[in-house]
PDB file of N, CA, C and O in Angstrom:
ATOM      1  N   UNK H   1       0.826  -1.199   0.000  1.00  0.00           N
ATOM      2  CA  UNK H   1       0.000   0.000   0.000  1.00  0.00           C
ATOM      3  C   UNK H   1       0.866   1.258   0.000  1.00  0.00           C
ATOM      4  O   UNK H   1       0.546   2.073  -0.865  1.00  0.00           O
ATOM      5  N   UNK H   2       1.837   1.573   0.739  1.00  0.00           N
ATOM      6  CA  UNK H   2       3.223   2.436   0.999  1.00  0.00           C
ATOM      7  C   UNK H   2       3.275   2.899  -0.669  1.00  0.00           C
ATOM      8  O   UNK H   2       3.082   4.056  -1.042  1.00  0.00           O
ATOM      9  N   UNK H   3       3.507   2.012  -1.368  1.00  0.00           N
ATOM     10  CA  UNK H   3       3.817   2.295  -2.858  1.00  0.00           C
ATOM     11  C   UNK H   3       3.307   3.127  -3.307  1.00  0.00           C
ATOM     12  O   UNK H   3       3.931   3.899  -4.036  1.00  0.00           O
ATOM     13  N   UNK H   4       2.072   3.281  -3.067  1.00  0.00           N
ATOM     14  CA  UNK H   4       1.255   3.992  -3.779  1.00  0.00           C
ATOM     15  C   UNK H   4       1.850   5.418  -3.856  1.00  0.00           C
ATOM     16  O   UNK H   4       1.641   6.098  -4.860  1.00  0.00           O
ATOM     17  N   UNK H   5       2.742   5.990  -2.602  1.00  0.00           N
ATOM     18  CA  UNK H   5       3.079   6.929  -2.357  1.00  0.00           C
ATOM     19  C   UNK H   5       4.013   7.476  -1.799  1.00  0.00           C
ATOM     20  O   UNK H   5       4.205   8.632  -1.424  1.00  0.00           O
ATOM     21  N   UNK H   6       4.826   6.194  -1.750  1.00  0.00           N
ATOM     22  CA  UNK H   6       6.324   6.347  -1.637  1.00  0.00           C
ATOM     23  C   UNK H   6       6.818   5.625  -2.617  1.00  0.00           C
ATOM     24  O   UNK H   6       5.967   4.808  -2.966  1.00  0.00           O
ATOM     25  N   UNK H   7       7.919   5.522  -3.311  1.00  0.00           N
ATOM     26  CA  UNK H   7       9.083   4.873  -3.957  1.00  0.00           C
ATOM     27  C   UNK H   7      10.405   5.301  -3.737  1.00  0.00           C
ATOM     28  O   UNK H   7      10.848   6.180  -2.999  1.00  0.00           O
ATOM     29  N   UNK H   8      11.068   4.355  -4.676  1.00  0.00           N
ATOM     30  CA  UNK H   8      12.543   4.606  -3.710  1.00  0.00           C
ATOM     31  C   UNK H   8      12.970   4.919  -5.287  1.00  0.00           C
ATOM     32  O   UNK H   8      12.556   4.536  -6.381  1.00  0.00           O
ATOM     33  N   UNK H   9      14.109   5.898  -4.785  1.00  0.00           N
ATOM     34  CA  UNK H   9      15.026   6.963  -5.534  1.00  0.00           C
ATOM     35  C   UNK H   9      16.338   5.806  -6.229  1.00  0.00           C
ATOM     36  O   UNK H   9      16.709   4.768  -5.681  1.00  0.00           O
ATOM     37  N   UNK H  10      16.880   6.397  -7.636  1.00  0.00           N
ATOM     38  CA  UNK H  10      17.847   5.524  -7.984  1.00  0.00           C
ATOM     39  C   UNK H  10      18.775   5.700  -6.990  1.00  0.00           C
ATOM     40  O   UNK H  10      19.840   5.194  -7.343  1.00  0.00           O
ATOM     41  N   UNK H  11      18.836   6.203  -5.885  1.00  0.00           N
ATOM     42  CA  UNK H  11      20.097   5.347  -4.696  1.00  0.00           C
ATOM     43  C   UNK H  11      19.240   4.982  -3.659  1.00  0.00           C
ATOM     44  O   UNK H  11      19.428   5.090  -2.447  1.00  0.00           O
ATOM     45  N   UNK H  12      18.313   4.554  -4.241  1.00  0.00           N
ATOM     46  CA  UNK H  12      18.067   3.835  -2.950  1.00  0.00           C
ATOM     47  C   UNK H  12      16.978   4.274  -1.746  1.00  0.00           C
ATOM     48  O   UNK H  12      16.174   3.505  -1.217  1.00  0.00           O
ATOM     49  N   UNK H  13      17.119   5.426  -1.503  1.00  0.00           N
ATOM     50  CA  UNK H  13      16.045   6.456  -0.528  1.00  0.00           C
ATOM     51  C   UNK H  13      14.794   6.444  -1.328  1.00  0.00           C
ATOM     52  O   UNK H  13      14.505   6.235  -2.506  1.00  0.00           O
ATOM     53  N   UNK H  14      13.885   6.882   0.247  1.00  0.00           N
ATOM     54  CA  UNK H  14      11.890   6.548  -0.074  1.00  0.00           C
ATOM     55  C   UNK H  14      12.093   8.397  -0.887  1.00  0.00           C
ATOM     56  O   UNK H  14      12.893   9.241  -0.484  1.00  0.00           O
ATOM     57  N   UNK H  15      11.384   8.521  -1.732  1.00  0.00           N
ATOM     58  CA  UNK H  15      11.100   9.400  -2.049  1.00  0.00           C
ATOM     59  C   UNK H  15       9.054   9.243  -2.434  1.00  0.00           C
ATOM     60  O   UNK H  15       8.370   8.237  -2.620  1.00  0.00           O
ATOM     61  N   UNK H  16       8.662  10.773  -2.413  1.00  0.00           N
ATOM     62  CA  UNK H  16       7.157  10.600  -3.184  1.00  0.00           C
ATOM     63  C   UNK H  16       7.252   9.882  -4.764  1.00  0.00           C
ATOM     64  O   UNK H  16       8.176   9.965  -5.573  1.00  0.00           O
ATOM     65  N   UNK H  17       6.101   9.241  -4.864  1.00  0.00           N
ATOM     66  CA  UNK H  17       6.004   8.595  -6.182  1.00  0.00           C
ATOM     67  C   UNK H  17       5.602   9.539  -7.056  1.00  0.00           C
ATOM     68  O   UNK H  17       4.615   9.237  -7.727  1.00  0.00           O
ATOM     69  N   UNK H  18       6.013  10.435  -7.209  1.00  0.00           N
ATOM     70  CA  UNK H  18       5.412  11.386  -8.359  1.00  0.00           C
ATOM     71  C   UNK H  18       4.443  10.766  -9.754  1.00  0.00           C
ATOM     72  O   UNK H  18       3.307  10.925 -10.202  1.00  0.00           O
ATOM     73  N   UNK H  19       5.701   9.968 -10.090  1.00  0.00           N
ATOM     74  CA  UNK H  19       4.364   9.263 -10.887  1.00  0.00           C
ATOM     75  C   UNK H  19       2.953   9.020 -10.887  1.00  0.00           C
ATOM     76  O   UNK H  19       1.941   9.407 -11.471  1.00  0.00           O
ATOM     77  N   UNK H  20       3.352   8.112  -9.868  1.00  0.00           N
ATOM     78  CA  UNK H  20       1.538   7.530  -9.807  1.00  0.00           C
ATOM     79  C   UNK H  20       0.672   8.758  -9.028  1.00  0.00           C
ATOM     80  O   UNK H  20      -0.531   8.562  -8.856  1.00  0.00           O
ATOM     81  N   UNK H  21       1.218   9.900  -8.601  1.00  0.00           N
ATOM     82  CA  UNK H  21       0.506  10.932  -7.520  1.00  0.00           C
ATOM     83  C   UNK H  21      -0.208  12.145  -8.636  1.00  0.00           C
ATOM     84  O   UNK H  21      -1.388  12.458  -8.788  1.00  0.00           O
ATOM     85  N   UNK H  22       1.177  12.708  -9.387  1.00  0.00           N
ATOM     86  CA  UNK H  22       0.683  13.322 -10.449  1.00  0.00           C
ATOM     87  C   UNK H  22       0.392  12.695 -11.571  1.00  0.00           C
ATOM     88  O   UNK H  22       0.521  13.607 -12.388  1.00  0.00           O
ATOM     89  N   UNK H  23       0.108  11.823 -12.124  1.00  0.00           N
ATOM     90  CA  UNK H  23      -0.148  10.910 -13.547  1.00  0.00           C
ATOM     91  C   UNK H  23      -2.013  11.159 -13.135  1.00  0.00           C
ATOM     92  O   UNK H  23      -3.023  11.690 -13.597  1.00  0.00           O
ATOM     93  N   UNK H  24      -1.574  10.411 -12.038  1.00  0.00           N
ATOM     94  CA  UNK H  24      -3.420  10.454 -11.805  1.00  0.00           C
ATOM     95  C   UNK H  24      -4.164  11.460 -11.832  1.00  0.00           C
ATOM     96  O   UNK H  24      -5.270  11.651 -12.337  1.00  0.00           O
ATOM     97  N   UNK H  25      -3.299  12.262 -11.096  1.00  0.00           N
ATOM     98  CA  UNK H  25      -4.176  13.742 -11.238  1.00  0.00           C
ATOM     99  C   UNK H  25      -4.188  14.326 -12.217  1.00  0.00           C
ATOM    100  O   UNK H  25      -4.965  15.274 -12.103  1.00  0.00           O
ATOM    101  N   UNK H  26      -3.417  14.259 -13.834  1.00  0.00           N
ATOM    102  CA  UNK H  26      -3.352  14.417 -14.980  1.00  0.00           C
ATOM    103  C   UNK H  26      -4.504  14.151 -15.745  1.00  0.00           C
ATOM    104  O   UNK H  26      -5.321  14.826 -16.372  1.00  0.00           O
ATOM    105  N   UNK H  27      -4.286  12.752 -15.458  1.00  0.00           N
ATOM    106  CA  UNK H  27      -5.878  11.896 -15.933  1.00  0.00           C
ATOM    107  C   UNK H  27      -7.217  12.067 -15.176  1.00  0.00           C
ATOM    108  O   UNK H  27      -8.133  11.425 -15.690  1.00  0.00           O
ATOM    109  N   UNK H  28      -7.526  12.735 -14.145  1.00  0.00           N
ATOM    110  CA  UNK H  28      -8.837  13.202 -13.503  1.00  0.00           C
ATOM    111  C   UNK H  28      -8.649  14.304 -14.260  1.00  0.00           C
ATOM    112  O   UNK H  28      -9.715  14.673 -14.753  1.00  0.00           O
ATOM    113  N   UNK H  29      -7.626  15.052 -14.585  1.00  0.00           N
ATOM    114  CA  UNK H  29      -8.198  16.512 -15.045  1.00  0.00           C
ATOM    115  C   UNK H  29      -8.338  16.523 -16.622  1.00  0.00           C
ATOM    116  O   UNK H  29      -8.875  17.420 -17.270  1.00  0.00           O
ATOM    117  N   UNK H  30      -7.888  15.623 -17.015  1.00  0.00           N
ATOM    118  CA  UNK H  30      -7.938  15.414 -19.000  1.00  0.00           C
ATOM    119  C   UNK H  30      -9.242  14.826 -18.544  1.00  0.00           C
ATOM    120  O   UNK H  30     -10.093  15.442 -19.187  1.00  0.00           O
ATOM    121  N   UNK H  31      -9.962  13.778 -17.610  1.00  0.00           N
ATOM    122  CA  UNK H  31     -11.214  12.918 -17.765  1.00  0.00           C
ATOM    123  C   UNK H  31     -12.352  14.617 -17.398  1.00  0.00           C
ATOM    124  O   UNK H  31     -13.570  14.749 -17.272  1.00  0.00           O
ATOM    125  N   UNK H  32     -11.682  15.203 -17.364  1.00  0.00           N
ATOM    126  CA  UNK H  32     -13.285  16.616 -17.237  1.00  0.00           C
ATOM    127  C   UNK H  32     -13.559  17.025 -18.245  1.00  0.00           C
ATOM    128  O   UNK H  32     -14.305  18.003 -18.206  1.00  0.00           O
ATOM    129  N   UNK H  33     -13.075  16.464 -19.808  1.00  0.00           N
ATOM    130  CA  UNK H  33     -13.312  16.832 -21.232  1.00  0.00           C
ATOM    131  C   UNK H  33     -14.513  16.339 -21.031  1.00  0.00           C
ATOM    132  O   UNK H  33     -15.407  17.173 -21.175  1.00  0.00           O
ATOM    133  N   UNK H  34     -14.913  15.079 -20.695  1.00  0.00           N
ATOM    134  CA  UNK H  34     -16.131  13.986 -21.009  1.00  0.00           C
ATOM    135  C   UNK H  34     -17.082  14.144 -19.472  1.00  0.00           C
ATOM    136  O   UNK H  34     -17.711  13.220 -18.956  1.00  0.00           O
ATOM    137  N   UNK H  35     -17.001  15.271 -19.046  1.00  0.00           N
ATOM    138  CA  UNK H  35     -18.264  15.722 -17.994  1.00  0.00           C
ATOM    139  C   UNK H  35     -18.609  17.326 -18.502  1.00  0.00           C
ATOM    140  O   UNK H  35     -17.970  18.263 -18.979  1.00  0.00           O
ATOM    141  N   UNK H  36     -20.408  16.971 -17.988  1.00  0.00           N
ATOM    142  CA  UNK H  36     -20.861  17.728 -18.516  1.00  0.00           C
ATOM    143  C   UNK H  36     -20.295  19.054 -18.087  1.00  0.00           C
ATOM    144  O   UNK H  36     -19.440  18.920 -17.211  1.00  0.00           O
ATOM    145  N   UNK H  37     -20.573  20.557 -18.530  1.00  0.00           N
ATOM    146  CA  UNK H  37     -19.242  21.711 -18.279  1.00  0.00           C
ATOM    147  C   UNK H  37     -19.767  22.146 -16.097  1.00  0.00           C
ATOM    148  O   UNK H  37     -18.900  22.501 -15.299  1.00  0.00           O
ATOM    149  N   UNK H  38     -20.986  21.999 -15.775  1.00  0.00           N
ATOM    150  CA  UNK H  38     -21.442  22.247 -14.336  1.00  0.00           C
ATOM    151  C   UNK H  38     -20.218  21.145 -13.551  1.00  0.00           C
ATOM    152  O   UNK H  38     -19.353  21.725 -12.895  1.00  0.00           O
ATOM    153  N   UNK H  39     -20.165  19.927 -13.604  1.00  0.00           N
ATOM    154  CA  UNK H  39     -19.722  19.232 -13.044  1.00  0.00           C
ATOM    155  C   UNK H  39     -18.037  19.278 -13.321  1.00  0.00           C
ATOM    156  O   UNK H  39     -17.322  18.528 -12.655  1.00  0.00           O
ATOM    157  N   UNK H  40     -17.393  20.262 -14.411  1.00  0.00           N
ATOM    158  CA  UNK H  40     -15.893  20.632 -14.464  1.00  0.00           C
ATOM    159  C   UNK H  40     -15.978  21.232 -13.073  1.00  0.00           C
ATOM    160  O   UNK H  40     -16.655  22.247 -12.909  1.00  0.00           O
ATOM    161  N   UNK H  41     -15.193  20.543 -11.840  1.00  0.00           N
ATOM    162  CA  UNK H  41     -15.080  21.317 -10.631  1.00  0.00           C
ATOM    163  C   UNK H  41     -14.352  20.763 -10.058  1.00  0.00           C
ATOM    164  O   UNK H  41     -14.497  19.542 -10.006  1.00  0.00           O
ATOM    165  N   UNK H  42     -12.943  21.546  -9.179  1.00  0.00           N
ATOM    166  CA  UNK H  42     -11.950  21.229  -8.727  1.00  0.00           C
ATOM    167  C   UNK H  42     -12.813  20.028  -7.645  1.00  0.00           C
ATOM    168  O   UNK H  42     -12.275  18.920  -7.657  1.00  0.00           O
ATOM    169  N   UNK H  43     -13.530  20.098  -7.128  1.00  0.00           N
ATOM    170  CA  UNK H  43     -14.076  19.147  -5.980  1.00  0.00           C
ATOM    171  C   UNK H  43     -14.179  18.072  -6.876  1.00  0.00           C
ATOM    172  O   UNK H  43     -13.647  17.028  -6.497  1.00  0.00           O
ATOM    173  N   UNK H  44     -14.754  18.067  -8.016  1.00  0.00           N
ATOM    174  CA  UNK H  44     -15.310  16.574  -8.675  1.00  0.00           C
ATOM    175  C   UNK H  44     -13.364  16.494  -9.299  1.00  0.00           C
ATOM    176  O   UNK H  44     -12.694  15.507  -8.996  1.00  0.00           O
ATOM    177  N   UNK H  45     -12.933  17.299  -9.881  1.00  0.00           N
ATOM    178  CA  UNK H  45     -11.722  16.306  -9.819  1.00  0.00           C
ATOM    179  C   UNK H  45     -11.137  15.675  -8.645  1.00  0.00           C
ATOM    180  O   UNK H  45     -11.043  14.483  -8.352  1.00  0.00           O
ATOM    181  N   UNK H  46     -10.823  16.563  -8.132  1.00  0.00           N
ATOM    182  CA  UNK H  46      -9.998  15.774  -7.071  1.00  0.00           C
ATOM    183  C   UNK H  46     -10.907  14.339  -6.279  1.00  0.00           C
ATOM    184  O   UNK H  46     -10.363  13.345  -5.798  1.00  0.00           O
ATOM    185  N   UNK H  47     -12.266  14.593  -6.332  1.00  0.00           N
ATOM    186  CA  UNK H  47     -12.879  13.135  -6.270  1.00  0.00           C
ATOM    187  C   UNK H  47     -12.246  11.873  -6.836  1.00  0.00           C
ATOM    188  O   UNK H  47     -11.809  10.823  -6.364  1.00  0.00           O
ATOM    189  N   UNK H  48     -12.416  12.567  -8.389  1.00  0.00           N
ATOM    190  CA  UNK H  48     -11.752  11.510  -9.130  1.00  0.00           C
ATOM    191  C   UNK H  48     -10.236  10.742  -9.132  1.00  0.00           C
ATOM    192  O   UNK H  48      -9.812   9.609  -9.356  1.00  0.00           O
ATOM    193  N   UNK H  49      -9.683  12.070  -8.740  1.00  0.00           N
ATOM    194  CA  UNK H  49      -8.191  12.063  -8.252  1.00  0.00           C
ATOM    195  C   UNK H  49      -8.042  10.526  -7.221  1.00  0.00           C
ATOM    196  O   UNK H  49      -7.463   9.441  -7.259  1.00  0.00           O
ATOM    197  N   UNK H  50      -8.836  11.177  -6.478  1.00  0.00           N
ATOM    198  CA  UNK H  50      -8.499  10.165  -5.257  1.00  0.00           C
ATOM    199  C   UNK H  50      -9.621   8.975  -5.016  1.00  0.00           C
ATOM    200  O   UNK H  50     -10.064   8.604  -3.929  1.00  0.00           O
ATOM    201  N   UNK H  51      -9.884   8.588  -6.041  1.00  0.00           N
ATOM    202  CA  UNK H  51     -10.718   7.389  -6.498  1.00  0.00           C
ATOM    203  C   UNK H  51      -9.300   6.661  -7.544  1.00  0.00           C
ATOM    204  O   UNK H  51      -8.709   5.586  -7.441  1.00  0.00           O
ATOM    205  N   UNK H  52      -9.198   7.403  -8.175  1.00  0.00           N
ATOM    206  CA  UNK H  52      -7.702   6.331  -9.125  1.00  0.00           C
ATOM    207  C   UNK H  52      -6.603   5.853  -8.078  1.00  0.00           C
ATOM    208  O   UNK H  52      -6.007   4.783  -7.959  1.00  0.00           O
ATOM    209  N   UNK H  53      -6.552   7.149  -7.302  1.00  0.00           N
ATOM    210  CA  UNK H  53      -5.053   6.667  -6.708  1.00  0.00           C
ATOM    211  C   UNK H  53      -5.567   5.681  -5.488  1.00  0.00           C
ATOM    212  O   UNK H  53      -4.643   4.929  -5.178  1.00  0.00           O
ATOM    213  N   UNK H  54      -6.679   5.464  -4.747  1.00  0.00           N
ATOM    214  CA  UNK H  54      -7.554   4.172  -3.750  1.00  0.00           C
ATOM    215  C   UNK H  54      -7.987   2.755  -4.814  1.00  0.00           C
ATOM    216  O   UNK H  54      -8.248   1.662  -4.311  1.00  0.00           O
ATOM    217  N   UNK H  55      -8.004   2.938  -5.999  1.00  0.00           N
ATOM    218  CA  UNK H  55      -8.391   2.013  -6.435  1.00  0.00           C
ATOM    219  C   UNK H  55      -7.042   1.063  -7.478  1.00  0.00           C
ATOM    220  O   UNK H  55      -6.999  -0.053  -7.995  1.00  0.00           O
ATOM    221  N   UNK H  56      -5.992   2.368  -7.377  1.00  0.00           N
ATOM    222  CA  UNK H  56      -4.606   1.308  -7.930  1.00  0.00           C
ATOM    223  C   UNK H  56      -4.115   0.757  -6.685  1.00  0.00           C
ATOM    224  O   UNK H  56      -3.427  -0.263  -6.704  1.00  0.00           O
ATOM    225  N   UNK H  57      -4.446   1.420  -5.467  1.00  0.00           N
ATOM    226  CA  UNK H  57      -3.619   0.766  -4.515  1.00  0.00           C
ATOM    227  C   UNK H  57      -4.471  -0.869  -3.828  1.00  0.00           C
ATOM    228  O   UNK H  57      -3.998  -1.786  -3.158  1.00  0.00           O
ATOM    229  N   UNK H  58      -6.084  -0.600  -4.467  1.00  0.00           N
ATOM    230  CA  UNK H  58      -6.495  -1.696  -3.738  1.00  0.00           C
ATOM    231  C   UNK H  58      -6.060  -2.830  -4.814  1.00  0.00           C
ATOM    232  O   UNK H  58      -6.199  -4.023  -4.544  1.00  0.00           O
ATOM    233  N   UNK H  59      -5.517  -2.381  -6.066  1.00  0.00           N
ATOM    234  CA  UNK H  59      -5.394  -3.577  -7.706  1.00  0.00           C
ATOM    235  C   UNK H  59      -3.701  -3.883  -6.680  1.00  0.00           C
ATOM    236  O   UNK H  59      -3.259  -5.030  -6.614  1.00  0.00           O
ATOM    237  N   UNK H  60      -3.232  -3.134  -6.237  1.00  0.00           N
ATOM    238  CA  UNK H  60      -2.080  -3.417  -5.980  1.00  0.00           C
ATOM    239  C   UNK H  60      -2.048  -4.651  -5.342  1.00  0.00           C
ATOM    240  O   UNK H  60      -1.561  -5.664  -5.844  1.00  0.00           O
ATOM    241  N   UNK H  61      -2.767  -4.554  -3.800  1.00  0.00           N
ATOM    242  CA  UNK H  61      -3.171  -5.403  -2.715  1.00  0.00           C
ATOM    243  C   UNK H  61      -3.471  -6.283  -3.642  1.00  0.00           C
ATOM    244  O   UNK H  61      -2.760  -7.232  -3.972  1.00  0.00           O
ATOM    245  N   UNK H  62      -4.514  -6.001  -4.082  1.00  0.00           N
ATOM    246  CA  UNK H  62      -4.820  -7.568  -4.901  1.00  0.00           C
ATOM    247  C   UNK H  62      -4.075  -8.552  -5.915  1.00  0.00           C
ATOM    248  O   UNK H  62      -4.419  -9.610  -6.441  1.00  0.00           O
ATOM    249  N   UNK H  63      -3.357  -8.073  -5.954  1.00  0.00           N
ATOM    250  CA  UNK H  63      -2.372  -8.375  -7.041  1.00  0.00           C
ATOM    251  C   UNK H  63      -1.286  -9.331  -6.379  1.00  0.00           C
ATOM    252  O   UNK H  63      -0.808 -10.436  -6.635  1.00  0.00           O
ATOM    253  N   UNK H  64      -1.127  -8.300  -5.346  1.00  0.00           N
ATOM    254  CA  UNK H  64       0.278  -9.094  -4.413  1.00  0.00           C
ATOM    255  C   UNK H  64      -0.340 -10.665  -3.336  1.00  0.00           C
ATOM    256  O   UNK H  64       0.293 -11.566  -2.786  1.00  0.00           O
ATOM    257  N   UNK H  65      -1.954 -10.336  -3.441  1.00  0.00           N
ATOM    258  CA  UNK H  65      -2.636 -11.543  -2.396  1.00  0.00           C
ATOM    259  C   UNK H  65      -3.571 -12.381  -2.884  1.00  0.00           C
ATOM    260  O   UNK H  65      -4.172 -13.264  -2.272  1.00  0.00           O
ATOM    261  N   UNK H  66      -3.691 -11.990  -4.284  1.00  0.00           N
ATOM    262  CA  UNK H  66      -4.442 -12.950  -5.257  1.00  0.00           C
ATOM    263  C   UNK H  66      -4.094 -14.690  -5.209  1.00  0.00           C
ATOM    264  O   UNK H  66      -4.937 -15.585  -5.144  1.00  0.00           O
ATOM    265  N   UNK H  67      -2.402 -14.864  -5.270  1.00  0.00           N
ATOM    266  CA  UNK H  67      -1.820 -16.244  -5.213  1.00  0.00           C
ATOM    267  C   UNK H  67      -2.586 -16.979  -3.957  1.00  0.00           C
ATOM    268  O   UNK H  67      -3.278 -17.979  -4.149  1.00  0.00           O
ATOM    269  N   UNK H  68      -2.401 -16.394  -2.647  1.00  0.00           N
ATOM    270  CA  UNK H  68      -2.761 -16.934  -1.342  1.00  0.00           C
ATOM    271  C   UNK H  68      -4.303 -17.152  -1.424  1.00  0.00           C
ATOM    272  O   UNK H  68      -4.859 -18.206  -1.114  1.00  0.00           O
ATOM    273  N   UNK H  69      -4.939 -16.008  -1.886  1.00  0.00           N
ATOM    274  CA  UNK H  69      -6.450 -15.930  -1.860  1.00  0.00           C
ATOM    275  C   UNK H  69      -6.997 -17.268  -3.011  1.00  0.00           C
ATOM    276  O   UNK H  69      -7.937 -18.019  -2.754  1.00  0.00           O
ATOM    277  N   UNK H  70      -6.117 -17.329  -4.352  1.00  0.00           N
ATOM    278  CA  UNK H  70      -6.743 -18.506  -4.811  1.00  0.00           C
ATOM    279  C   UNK H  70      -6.926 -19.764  -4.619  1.00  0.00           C
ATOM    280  O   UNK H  70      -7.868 -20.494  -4.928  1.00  0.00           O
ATOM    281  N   UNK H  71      -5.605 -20.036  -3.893  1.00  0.00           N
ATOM    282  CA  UNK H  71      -5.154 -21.162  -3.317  1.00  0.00           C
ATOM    283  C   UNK H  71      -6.152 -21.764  -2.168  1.00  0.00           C
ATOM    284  O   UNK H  71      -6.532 -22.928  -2.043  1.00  0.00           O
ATOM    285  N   UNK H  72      -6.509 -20.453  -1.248  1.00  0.00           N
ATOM    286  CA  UNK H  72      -7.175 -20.942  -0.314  1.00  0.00           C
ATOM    287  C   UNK H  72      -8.961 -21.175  -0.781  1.00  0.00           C
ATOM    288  O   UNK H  72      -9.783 -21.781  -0.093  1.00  0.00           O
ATOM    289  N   UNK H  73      -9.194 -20.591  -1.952  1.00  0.00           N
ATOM    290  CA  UNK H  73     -10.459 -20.690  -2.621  1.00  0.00           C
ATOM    291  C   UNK H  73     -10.442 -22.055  -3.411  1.00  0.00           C
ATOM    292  O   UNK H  73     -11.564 -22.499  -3.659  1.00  0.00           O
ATOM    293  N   UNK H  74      -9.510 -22.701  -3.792  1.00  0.00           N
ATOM    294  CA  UNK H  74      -9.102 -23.787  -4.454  1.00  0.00           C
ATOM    295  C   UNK H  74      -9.332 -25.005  -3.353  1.00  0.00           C
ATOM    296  O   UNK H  74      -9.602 -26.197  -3.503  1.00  0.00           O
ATOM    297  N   UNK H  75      -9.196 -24.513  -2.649  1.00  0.00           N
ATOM    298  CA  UNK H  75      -8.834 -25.876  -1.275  1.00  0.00           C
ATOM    299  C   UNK H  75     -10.493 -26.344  -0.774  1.00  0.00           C
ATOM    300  O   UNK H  75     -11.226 -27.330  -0.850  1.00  0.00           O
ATOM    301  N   UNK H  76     -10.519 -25.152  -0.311  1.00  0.00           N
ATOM    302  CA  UNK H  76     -12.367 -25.166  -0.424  1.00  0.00           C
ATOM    303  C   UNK H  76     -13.547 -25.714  -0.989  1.00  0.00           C
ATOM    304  O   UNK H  76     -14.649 -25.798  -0.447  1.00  0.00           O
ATOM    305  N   UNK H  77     -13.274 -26.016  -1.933  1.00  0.00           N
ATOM    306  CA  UNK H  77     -13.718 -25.937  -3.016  1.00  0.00           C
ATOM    307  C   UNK H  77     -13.264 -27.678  -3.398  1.00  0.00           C
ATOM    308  O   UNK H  77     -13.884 -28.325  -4.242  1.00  0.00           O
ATOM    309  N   UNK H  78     -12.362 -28.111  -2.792  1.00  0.00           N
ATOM    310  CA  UNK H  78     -11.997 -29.467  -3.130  1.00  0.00           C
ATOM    311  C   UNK H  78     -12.887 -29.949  -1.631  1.00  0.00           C
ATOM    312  O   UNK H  78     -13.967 -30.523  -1.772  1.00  0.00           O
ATOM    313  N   UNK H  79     -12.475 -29.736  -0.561  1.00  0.00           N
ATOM    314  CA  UNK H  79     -12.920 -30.206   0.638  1.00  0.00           C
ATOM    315  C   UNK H  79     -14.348 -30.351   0.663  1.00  0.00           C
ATOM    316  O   UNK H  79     -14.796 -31.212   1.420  1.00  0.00           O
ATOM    317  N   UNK H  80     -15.250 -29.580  -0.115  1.00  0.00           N
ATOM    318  CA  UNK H  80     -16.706 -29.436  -0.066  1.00  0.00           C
ATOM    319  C   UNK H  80     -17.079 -31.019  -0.711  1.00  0.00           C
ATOM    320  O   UNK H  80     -18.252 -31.365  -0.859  1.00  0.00           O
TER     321      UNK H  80
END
């Protein structure tokens, strides 16, 4: 989860992830082309903002606990 908003620097040190912090917020503010012009509003971006950056970090989680989670859905699933 840390990732989302820390990364580490080519020597090594946590630095902010700029990437994934500003990328997202790039893409909430290019995604206000395709809302209607009332709803262009710093509040509804930054909604959006922080809906991308909660929902890469939960793909993250899932990503890293998917193996354990199938396994144990697999087992289950035999025992029944």
């Amino acid at each position: 989860m840390s990732q989302i908003h820390v990364t580490r620097s080519d020597s090594g040190e946590g630095q902010l992830n700029y990437p994934e912090i500003v990328g997202n917020a790039v893409a909430a503010g290019i995604s206000n082309v395709y809302h209607p012009r009332d709803q262009r509003t710093l509040g509804h971006t930054v909604s959006v903002w922080g809906t991308n950056v909660m929902l890469n970090a939960l793909c993250n989680v899932a990503k890293e606990f998917w193996p354990d989670i199938r396994r144990t859905i697999h087992k289950q699933k035999k025992s029944n």
